[in-house]
Short mmCIF file of C-alpha atoms in Angstrom, two decimals:
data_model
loop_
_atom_site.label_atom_id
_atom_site.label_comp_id
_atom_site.label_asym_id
_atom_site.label_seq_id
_atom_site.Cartn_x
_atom_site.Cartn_y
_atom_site.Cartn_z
CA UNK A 1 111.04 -20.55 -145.43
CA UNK A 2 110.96 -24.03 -144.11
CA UNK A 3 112.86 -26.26 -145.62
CA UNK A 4 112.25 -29.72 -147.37
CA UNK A 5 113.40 -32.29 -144.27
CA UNK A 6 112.54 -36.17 -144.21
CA UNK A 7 110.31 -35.31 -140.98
CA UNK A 8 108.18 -33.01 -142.74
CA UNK A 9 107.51 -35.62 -146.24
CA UNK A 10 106.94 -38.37 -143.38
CA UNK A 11 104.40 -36.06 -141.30
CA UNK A 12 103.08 -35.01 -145.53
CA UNK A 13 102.56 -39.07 -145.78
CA UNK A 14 100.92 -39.43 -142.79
CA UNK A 15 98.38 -37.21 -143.38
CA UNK A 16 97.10 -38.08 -147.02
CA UNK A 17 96.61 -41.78 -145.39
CA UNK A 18 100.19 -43.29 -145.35
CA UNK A 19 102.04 -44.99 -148.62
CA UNK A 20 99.03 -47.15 -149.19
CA UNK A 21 97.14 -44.46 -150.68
CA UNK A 22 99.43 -42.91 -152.04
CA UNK A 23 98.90 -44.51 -156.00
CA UNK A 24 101.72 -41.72 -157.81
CA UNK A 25 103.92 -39.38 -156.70
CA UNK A 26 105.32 -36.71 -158.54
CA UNK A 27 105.68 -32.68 -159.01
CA UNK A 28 105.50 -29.33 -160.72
CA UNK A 29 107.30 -26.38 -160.05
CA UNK A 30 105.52 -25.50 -156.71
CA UNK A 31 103.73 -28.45 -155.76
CA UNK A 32 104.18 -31.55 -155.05
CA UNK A 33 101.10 -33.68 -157.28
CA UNK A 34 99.96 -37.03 -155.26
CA UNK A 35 97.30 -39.05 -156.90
CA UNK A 36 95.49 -41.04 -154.05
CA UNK A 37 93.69 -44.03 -153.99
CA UNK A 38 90.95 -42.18 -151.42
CA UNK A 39 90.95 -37.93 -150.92
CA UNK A 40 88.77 -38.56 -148.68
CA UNK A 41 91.12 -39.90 -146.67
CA UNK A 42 93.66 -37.08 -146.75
CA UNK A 43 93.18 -34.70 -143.51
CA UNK A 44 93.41 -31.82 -145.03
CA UNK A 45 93.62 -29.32 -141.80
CA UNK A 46 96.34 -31.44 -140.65
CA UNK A 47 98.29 -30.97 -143.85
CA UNK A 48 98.07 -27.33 -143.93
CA UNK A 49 99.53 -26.75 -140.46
CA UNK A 50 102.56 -28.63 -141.33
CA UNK A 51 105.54 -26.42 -141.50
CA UNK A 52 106.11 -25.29 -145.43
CA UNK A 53 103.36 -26.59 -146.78
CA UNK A 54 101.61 -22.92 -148.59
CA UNK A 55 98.46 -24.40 -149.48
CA UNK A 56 96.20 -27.59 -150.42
CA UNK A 57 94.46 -27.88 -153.53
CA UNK A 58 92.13 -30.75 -154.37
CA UNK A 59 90.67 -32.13 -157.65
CA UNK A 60 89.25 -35.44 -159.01
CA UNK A 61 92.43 -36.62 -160.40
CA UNK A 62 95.27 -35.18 -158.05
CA UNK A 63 95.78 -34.06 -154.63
CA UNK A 64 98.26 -30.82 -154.56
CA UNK A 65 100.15 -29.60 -151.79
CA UNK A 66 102.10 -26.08 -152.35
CA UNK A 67 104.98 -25.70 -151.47
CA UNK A 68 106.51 -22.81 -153.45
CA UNK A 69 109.20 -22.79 -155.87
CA UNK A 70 112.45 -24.75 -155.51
CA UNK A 71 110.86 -26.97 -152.92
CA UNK A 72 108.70 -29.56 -154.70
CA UNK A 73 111.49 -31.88 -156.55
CA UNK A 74 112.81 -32.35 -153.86
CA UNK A 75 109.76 -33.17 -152.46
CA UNK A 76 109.18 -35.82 -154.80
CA UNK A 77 112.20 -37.68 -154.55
CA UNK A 78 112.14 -37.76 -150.73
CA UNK A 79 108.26 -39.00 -150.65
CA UNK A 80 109.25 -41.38 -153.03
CA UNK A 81 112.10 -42.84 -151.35
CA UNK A 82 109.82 -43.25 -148.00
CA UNK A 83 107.17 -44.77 -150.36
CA UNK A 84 109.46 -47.02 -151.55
CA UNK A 85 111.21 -48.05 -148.29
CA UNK A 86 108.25 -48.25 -146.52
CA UNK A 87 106.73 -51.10 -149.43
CA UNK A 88 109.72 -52.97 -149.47
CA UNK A 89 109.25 -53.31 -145.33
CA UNK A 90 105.56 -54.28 -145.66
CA UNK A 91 103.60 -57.97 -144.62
CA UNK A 92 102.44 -60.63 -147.40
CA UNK A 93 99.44 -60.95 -148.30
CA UNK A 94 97.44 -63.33 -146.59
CA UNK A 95 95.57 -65.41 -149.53
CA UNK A 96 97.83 -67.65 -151.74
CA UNK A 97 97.19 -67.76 -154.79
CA UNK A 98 100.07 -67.79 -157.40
CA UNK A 99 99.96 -64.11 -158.17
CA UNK A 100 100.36 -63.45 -154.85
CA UNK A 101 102.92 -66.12 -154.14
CA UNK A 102 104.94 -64.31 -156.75
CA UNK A 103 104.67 -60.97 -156.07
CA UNK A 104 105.50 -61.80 -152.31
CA UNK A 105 108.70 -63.70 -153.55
CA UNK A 106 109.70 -60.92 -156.21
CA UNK A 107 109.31 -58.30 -153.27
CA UNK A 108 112.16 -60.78 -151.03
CA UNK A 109 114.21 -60.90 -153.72
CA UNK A 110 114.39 -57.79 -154.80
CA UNK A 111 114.62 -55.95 -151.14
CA UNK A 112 117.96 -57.99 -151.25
CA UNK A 113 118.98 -56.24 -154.22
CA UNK A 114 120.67 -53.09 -152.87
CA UNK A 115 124.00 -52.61 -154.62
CA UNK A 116 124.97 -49.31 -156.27
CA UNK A 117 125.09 -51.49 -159.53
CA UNK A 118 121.34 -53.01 -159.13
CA UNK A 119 120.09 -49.54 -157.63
CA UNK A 120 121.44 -47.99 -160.75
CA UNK A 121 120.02 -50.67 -163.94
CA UNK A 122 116.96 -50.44 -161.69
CA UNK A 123 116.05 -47.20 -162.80
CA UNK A 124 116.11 -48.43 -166.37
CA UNK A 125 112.75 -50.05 -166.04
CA UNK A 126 111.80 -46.56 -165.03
CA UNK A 127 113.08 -44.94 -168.33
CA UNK A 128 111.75 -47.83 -170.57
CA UNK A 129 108.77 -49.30 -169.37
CA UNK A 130 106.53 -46.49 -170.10
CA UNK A 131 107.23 -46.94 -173.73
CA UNK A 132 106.96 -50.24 -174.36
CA UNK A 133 103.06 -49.85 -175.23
CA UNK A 134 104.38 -47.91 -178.08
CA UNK A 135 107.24 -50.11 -179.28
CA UNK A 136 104.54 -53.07 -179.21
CA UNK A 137 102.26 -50.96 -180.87
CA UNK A 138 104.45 -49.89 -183.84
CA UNK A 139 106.20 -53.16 -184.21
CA UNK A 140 102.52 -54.76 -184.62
CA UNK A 141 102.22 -51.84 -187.25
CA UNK A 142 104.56 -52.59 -189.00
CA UNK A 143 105.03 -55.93 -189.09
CA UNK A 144 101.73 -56.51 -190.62
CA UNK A 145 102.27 -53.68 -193.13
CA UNK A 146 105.36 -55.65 -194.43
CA UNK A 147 103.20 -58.94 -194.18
CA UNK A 148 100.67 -56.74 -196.38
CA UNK A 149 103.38 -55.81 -198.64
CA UNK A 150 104.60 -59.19 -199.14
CA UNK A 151 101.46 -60.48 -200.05
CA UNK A 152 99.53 -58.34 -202.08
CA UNK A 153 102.62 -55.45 -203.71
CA UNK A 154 105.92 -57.44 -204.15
CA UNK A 155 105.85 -58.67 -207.51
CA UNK A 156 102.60 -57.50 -208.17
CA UNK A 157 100.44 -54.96 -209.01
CA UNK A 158 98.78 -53.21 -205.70
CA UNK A 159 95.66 -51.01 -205.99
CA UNK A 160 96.65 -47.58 -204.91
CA UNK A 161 94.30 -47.68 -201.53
CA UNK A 162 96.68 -50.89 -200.22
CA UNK A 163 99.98 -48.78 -201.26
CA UNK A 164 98.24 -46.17 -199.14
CA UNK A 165 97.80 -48.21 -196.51
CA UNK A 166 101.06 -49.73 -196.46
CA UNK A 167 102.61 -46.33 -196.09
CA UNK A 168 99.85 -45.36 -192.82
CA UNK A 169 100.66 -48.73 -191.23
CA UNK A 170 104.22 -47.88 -191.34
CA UNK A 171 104.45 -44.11 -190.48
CA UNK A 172 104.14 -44.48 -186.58
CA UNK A 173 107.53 -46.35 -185.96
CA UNK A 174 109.18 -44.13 -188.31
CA UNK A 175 108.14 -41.11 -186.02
CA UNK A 176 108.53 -43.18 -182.72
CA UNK A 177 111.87 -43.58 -184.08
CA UNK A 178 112.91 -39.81 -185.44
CA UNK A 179 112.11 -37.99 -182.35
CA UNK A 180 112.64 -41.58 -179.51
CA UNK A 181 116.05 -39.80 -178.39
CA UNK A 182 113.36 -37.10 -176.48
CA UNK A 183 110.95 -39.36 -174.68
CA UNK A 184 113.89 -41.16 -173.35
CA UNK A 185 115.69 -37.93 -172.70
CA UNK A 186 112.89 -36.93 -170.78
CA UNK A 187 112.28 -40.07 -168.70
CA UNK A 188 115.64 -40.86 -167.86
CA UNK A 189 116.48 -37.35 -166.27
CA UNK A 190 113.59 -37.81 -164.27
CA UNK A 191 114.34 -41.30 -162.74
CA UNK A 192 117.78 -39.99 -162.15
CA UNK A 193 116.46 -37.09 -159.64
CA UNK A 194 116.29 -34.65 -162.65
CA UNK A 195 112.72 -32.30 -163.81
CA UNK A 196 112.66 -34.35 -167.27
CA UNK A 197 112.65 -31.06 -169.54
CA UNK A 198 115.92 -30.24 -169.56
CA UNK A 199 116.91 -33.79 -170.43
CA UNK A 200 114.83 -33.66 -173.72
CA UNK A 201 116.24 -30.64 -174.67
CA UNK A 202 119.49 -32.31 -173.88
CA UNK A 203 118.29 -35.35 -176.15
CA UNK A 204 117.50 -32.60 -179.21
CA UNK A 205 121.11 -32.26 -179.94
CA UNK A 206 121.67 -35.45 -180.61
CA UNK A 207 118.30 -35.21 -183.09
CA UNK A 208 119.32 -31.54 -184.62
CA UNK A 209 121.47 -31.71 -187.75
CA UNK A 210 124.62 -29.78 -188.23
CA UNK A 211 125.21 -29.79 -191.74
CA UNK A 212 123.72 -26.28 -192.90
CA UNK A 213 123.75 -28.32 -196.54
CA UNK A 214 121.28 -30.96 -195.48
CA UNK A 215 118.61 -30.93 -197.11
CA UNK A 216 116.02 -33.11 -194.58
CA UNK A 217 115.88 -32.73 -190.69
CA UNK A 218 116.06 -29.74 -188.52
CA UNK A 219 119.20 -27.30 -188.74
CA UNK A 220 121.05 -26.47 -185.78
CA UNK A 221 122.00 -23.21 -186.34
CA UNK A 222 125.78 -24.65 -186.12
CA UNK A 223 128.31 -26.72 -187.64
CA UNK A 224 130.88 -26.66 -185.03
CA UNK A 225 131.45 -25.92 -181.72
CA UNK A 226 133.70 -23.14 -180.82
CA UNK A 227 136.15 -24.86 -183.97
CA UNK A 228 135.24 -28.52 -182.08
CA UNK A 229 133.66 -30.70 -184.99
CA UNK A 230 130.45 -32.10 -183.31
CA UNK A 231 129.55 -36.06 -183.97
CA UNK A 232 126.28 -37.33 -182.34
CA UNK A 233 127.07 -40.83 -183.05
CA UNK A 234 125.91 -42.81 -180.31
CA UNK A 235 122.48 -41.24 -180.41
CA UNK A 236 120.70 -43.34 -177.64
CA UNK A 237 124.04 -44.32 -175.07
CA UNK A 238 125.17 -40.48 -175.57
CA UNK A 239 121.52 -39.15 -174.68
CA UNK A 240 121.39 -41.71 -171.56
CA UNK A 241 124.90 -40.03 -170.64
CA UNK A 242 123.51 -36.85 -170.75
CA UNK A 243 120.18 -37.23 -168.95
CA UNK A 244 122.10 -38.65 -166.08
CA UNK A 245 124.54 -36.56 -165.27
CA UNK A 246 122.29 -33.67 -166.42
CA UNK A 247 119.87 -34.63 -163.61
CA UNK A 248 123.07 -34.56 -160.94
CA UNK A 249 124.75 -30.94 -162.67
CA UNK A 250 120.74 -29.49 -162.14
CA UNK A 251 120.28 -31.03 -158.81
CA UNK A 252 123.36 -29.88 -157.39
CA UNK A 253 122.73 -26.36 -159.55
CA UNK A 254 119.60 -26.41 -157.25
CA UNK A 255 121.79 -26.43 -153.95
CA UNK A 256 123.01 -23.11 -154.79
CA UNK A 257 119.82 -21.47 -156.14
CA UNK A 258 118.19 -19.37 -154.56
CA UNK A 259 114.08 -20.80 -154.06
CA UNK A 260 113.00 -17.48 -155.39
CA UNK A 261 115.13 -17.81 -158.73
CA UNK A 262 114.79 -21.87 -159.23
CA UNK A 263 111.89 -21.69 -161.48
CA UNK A 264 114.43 -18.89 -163.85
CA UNK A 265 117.79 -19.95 -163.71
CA UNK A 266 118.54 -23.50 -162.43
CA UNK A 267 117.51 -24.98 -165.87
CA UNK A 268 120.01 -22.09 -167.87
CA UNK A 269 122.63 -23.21 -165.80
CA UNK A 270 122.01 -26.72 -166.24
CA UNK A 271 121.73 -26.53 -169.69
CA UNK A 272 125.18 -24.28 -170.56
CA UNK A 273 126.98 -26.68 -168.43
CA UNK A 274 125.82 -30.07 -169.91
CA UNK A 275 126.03 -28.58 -173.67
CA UNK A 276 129.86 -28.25 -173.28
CA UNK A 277 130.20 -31.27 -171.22
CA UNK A 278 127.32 -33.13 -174.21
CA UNK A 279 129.59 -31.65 -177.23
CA UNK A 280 133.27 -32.18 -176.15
CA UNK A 281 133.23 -35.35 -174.01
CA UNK A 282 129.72 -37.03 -173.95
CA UNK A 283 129.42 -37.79 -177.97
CA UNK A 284 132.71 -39.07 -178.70
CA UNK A 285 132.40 -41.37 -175.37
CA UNK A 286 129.36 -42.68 -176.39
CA UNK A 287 129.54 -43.09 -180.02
CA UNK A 288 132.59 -45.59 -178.59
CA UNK A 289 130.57 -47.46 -176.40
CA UNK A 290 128.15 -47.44 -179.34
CA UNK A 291 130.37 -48.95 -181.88
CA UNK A 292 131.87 -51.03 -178.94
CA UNK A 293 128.64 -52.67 -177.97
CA UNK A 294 127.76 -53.26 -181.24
CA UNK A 295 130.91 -55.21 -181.86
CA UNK A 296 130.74 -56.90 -179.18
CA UNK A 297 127.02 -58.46 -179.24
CA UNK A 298 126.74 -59.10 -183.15
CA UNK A 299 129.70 -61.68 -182.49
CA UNK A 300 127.72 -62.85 -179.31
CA UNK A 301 124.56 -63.15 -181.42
CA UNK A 302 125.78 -64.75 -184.60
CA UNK A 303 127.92 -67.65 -182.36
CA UNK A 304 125.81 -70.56 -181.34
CA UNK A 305 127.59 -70.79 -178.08
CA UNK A 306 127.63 -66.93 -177.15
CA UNK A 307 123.65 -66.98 -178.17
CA UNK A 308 123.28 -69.90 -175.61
CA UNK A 309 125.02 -68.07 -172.74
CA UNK A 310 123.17 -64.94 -173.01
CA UNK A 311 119.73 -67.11 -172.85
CA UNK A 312 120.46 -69.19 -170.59
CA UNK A 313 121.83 -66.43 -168.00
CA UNK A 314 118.66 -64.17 -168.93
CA UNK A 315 116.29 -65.17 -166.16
CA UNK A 316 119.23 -64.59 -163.78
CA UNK A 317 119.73 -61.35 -164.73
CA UNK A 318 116.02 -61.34 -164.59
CA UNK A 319 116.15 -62.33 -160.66
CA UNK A 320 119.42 -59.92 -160.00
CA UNK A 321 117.05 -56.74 -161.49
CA UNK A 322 119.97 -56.08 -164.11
CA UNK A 323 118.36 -57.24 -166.89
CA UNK A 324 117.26 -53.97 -167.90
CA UNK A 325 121.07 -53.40 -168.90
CA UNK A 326 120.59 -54.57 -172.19
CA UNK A 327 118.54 -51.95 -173.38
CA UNK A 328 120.89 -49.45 -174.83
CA UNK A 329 122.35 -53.01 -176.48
CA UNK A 330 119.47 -53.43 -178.10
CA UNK A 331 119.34 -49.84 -180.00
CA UNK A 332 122.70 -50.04 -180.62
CA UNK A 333 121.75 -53.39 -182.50
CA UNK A 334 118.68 -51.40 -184.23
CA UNK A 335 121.10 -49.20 -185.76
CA UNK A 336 123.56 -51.70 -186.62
CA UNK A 337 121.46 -54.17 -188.32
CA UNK A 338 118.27 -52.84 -188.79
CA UNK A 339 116.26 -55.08 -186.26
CA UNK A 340 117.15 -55.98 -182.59
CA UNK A 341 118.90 -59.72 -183.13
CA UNK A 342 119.32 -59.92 -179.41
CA UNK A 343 115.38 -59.94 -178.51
CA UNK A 344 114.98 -63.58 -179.68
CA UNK A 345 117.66 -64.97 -178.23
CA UNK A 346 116.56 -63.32 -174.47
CA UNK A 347 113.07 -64.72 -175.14
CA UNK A 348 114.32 -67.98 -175.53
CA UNK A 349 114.28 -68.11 -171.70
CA UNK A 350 110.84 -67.81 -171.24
CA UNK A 351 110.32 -70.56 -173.68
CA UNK A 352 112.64 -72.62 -171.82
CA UNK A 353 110.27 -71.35 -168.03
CA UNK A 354 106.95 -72.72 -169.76
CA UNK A 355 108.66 -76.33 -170.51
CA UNK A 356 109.55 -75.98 -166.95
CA UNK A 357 106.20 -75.63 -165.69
CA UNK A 358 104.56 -77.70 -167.92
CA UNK A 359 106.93 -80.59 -166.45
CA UNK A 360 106.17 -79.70 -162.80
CA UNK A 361 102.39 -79.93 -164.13
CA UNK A 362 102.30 -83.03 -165.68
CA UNK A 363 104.81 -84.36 -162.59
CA UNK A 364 102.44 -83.36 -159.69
CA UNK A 365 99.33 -85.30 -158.13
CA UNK A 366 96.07 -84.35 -159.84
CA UNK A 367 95.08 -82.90 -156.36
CA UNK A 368 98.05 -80.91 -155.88
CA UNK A 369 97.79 -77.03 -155.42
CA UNK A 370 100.58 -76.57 -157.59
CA UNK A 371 98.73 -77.23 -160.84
CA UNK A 372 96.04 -75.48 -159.87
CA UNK A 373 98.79 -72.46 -159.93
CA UNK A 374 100.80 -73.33 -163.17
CA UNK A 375 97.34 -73.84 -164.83
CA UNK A 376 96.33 -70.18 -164.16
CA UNK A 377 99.93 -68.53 -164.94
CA UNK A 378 101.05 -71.15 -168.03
CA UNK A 379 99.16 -68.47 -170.73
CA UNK A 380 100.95 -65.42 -169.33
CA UNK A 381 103.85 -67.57 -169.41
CA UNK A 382 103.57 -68.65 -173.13
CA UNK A 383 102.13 -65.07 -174.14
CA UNK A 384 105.11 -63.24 -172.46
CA UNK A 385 104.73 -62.61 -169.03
CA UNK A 386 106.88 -65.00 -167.33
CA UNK A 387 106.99 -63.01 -163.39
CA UNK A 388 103.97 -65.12 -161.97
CA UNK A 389 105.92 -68.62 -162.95
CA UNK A 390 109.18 -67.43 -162.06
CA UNK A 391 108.76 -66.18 -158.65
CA UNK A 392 106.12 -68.34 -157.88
CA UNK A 393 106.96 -72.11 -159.36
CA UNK A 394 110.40 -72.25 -160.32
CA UNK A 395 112.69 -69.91 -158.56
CA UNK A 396 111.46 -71.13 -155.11
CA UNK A 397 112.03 -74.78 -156.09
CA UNK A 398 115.18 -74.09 -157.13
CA UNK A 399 116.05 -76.97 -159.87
CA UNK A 400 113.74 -76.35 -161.88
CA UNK A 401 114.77 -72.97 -162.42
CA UNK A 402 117.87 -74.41 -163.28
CA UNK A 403 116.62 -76.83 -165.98
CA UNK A 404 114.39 -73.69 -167.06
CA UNK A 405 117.44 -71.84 -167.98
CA UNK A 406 118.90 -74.83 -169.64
CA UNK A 407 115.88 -75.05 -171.87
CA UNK A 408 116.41 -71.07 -172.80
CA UNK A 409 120.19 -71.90 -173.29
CA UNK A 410 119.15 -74.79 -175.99
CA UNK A 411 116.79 -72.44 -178.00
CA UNK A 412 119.22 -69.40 -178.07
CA UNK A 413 121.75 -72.11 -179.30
CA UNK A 414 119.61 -72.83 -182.12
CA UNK A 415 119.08 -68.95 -182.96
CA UNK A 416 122.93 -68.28 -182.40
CA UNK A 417 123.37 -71.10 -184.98
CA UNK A 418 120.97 -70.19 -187.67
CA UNK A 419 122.88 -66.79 -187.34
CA UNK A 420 126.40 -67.91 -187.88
CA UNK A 421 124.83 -69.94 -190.69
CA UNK A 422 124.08 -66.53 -192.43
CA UNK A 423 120.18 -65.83 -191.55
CA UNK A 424 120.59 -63.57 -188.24
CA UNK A 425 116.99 -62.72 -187.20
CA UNK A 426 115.46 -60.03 -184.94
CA UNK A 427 112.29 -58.03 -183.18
CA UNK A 428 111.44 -55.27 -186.35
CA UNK A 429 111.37 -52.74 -183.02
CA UNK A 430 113.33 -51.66 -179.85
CA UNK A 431 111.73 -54.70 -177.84
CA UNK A 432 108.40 -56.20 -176.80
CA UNK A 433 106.92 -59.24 -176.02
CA UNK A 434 108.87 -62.09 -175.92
CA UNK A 435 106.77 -65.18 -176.05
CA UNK A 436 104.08 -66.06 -179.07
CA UNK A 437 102.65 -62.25 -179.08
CA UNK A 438 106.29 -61.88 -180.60
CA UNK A 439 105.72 -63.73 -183.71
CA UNK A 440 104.19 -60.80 -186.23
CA UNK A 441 107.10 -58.94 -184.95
CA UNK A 442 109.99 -60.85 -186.16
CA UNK A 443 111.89 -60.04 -189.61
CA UNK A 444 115.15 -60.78 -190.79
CA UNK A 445 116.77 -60.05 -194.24
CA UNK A 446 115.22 -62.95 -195.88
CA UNK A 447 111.99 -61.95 -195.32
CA UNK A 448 109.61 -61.67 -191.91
CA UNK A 449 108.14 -65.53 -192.85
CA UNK A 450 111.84 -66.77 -192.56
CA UNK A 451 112.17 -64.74 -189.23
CA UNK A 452 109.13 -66.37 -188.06
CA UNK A 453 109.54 -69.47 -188.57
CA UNK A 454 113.13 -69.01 -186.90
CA UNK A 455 111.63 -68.02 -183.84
CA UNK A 456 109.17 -70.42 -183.60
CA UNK A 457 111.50 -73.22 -184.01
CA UNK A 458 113.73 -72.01 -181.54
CA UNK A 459 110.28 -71.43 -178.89
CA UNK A 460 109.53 -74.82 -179.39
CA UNK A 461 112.88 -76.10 -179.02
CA UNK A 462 113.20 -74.49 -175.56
CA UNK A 463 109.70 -75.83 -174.30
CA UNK A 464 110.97 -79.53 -175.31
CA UNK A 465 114.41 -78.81 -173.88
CA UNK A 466 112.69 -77.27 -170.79
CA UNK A 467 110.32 -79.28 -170.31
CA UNK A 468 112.18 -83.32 -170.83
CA UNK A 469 115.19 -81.64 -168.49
CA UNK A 470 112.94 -80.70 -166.00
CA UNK A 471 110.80 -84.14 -165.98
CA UNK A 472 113.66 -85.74 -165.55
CA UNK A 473 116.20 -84.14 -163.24
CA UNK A 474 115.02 -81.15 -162.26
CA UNK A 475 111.76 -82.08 -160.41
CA UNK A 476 113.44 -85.05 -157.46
CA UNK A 477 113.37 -84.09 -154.12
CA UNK A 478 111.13 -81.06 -154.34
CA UNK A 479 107.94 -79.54 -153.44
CA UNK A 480 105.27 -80.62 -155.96
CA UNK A 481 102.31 -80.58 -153.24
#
């Protein structure tokens, strides 16, 4: 059987219309799935007399090629590596509007981003973003279920149906939470080159229990292994441990296999190697690095001066693509305090980025193009979405991307310092939005009104702080046409 070359996935590429068509890549166990922006497109004949390639098979949603078993991971990864190379090569577009100012500058930045360490956080975004619709969605849930509670149960006495309710509002992030360990299981031994299954079944022993005396949660079957006491501490930097090198034991597993016995034995294999390798070195490491990061970040968080160096570095991080680092920090803060204290002080950035571009605004002609551009990305900005302002008013001005970051550092100084006063607040999930849509999300141990207001004050302190720093030094001597 042919095998899986570069040569043939480029001739593959070329013949369903070339990366621009190509809207998803991915794979079963024979055939390699392609969702295209036009079938039509796709030459079909051509396709079929490529070397390998068993078969086409077309439907509304996906266009298949088979290519038998063994063959289409690979597949995958290698069409997705020419997709990607072959975007990060391609022109700008030619109108110029801010969106596509900024997605043309985030595209140069980023091609220059090709370290192992950047490569490697990069993948986080991979793992993550496709569940950040759900933390938003059950931190909404229940924040206003505790709002509920606060208003019409505490200290009161609540008719049955609003108890009820309560309870419904507040069930999905308890079961995002009790099985979270497999989604990201799943997705992060897929980004890594890995089929995704194996790595939520790698995730479940972190999730079984192994006490046979507990009496809630789902029995193992075992209480030791082989005499070596198990501890899952660690739950989410112990699965990520095990997804990834999960996804290199089963891809180098897959070297050896034979194509006709992939689809049998590459995942058994995979699996009885990574269970020792999970039980005797992967959960004590990471229930270290657990406990480590925790340490480490509470004392960052609750110091005024540690909060202001974290916010004031975050759109940095943002620009360097390793801001997706901090994600395991933030469920190691989950676990450690009950709400992610970090969040707020991160979002303080993108507080400081609006004063920013509100200063440029108010500092440019009334003719100038440049308002015309803050003025359609200043809501994104203050709702959250701070991309179109970075890459495409600040960043490429230079200063006042500077005085932005400034303005983040002065409202994660105020967080940091209502903190080591004694009221540490935080997001009520994982993460999510971190400009206003934040606000119903916020809690702290005083309450979610105290939380609020704590993040609000420290928003508007980094839009002042952003904003006066950036009228005043960090728009001279640049581009405000």
């Amino acid at each position: 059987m042919a095998k899986i070359t570069e040569t043939m996935i480029s001739q593959i590429l070329s013949a369903v219309g070339g990366s621009s068509n190509v809207s998803k890549c991915g794979n079963c166990m024979t055939r390699l799935r392609l969702t295209l922006a036009n079938n039509s497109v796709a030459e079909q004949a051509t396709i079929k007399q490529i070397p390998g390639v068993l078969g086409v098979v077309e439907s509304d949603e996906q266009f298949q090629i088979i290519l038998g078993p063994g063959k289409a991971q690979q597949a995958a990864d290698l069409m997705n590596q020419l997709i990607d190379s072959l975007t990060a090569g391609g022109e700008a577009p030619a109108h110029q509007d801010l969106s596509s100012i900024a997605a043309e500058q985030k595209k140069q930045v980023k091609s220059k981003q090709t370290s192992s360490v950047q490569r490697f956080l990069s993948k986080f975004a991979t793992i993550f973003t496709p569940l950040i619709p759900g933390f938003i969605a059950a931190g909404l849930l229940l924040g206003f279920a505790t709002l509920l509670e606060q208003i019409f149960v505490i200290g009161q006495e609540p008719s049955q149906f609003m108890v009820d309710m309560i309870a419904y509002m507040k069930v999905f992030g308890k079961g995002l939470f009790a099985f979270l360990s497999i989604l990201i299981g799943y997705n992060a031994q897929q980004a890594f080159g890995g089929s995704g299954v194996n790595g939520a079944i790698l995730a479940s022993l972190f999730v079984l229990g192994y006490n046979p005396e507990a009496t809630s949660g789902i029995y193992s079957g075992m209480s030791e292994f082989f005499g070596y006491t198990i501890d899952p501490r660690g739950n989410i930097i112990g699965v990520l441990l095990a997804a990834i090198i999960g996804a290199q034991v089963e891809r180098r597993v897959r070297r050896f296999m034979p194509d006709s016995l992939d689809m049998i034995l590459t995942s058994v294999f995979t699996l009885l190697i990574m269970g020792v390798v999970t039980y005797v070195v992967i959960m004590p490491i990471g229930g270290e690095l657990f406990k480590g990061m925790s340490w480490l970040f509470l004392n960052l968080n609750d110091n005024p001066i540690g909060a202001a160096i974290l916010a004031g570095l975050f759109l940095i991080s943002v620009v360097f693509g390793i801001h997706q680092g901090f994600v395991p920090v933030y469920f190691a803060l989950m676990e450690a305090q009950g709400f992610n204290s970090l969040f707020p002080i991160l979002a303080m950035a993108g507080g400081g980025q609006v004063g920013a571009a509100l200063a440029l605004y108010v500092k440019a002609k009334k003719e100038a193009v440049l308002r015309t551009q803050i003025k359609g990305a200043i809501i994104p900005g203050i709702l959250g979405i701070g991309e179109p302002l970075i890459y495409g008013v600040t960043l490429p001005r230079v200063k006042p991307f500077v005085t932005a970051c400034i303005g983040g550092a002065a409202g994660g100084f105020f967080i940091g310092l209502v903190s080591y006063l004694g009221l540490p607040v935080g997001l009520n999930t994982v993460f999510g939005p971190s400009g206003i849509v934040a606000i119903p999300l916020m809690t702290s141990h005083h309450g979610i009104f105290t939380g609020m207001m704590v993040f609000v004050t420290g928003l508007v302190i980094s839009y002042i702080v952003g904003f006066l720093s950036t009228y005043f030094f960090g728009s001279k001597d640049i581009d405000l046409s």
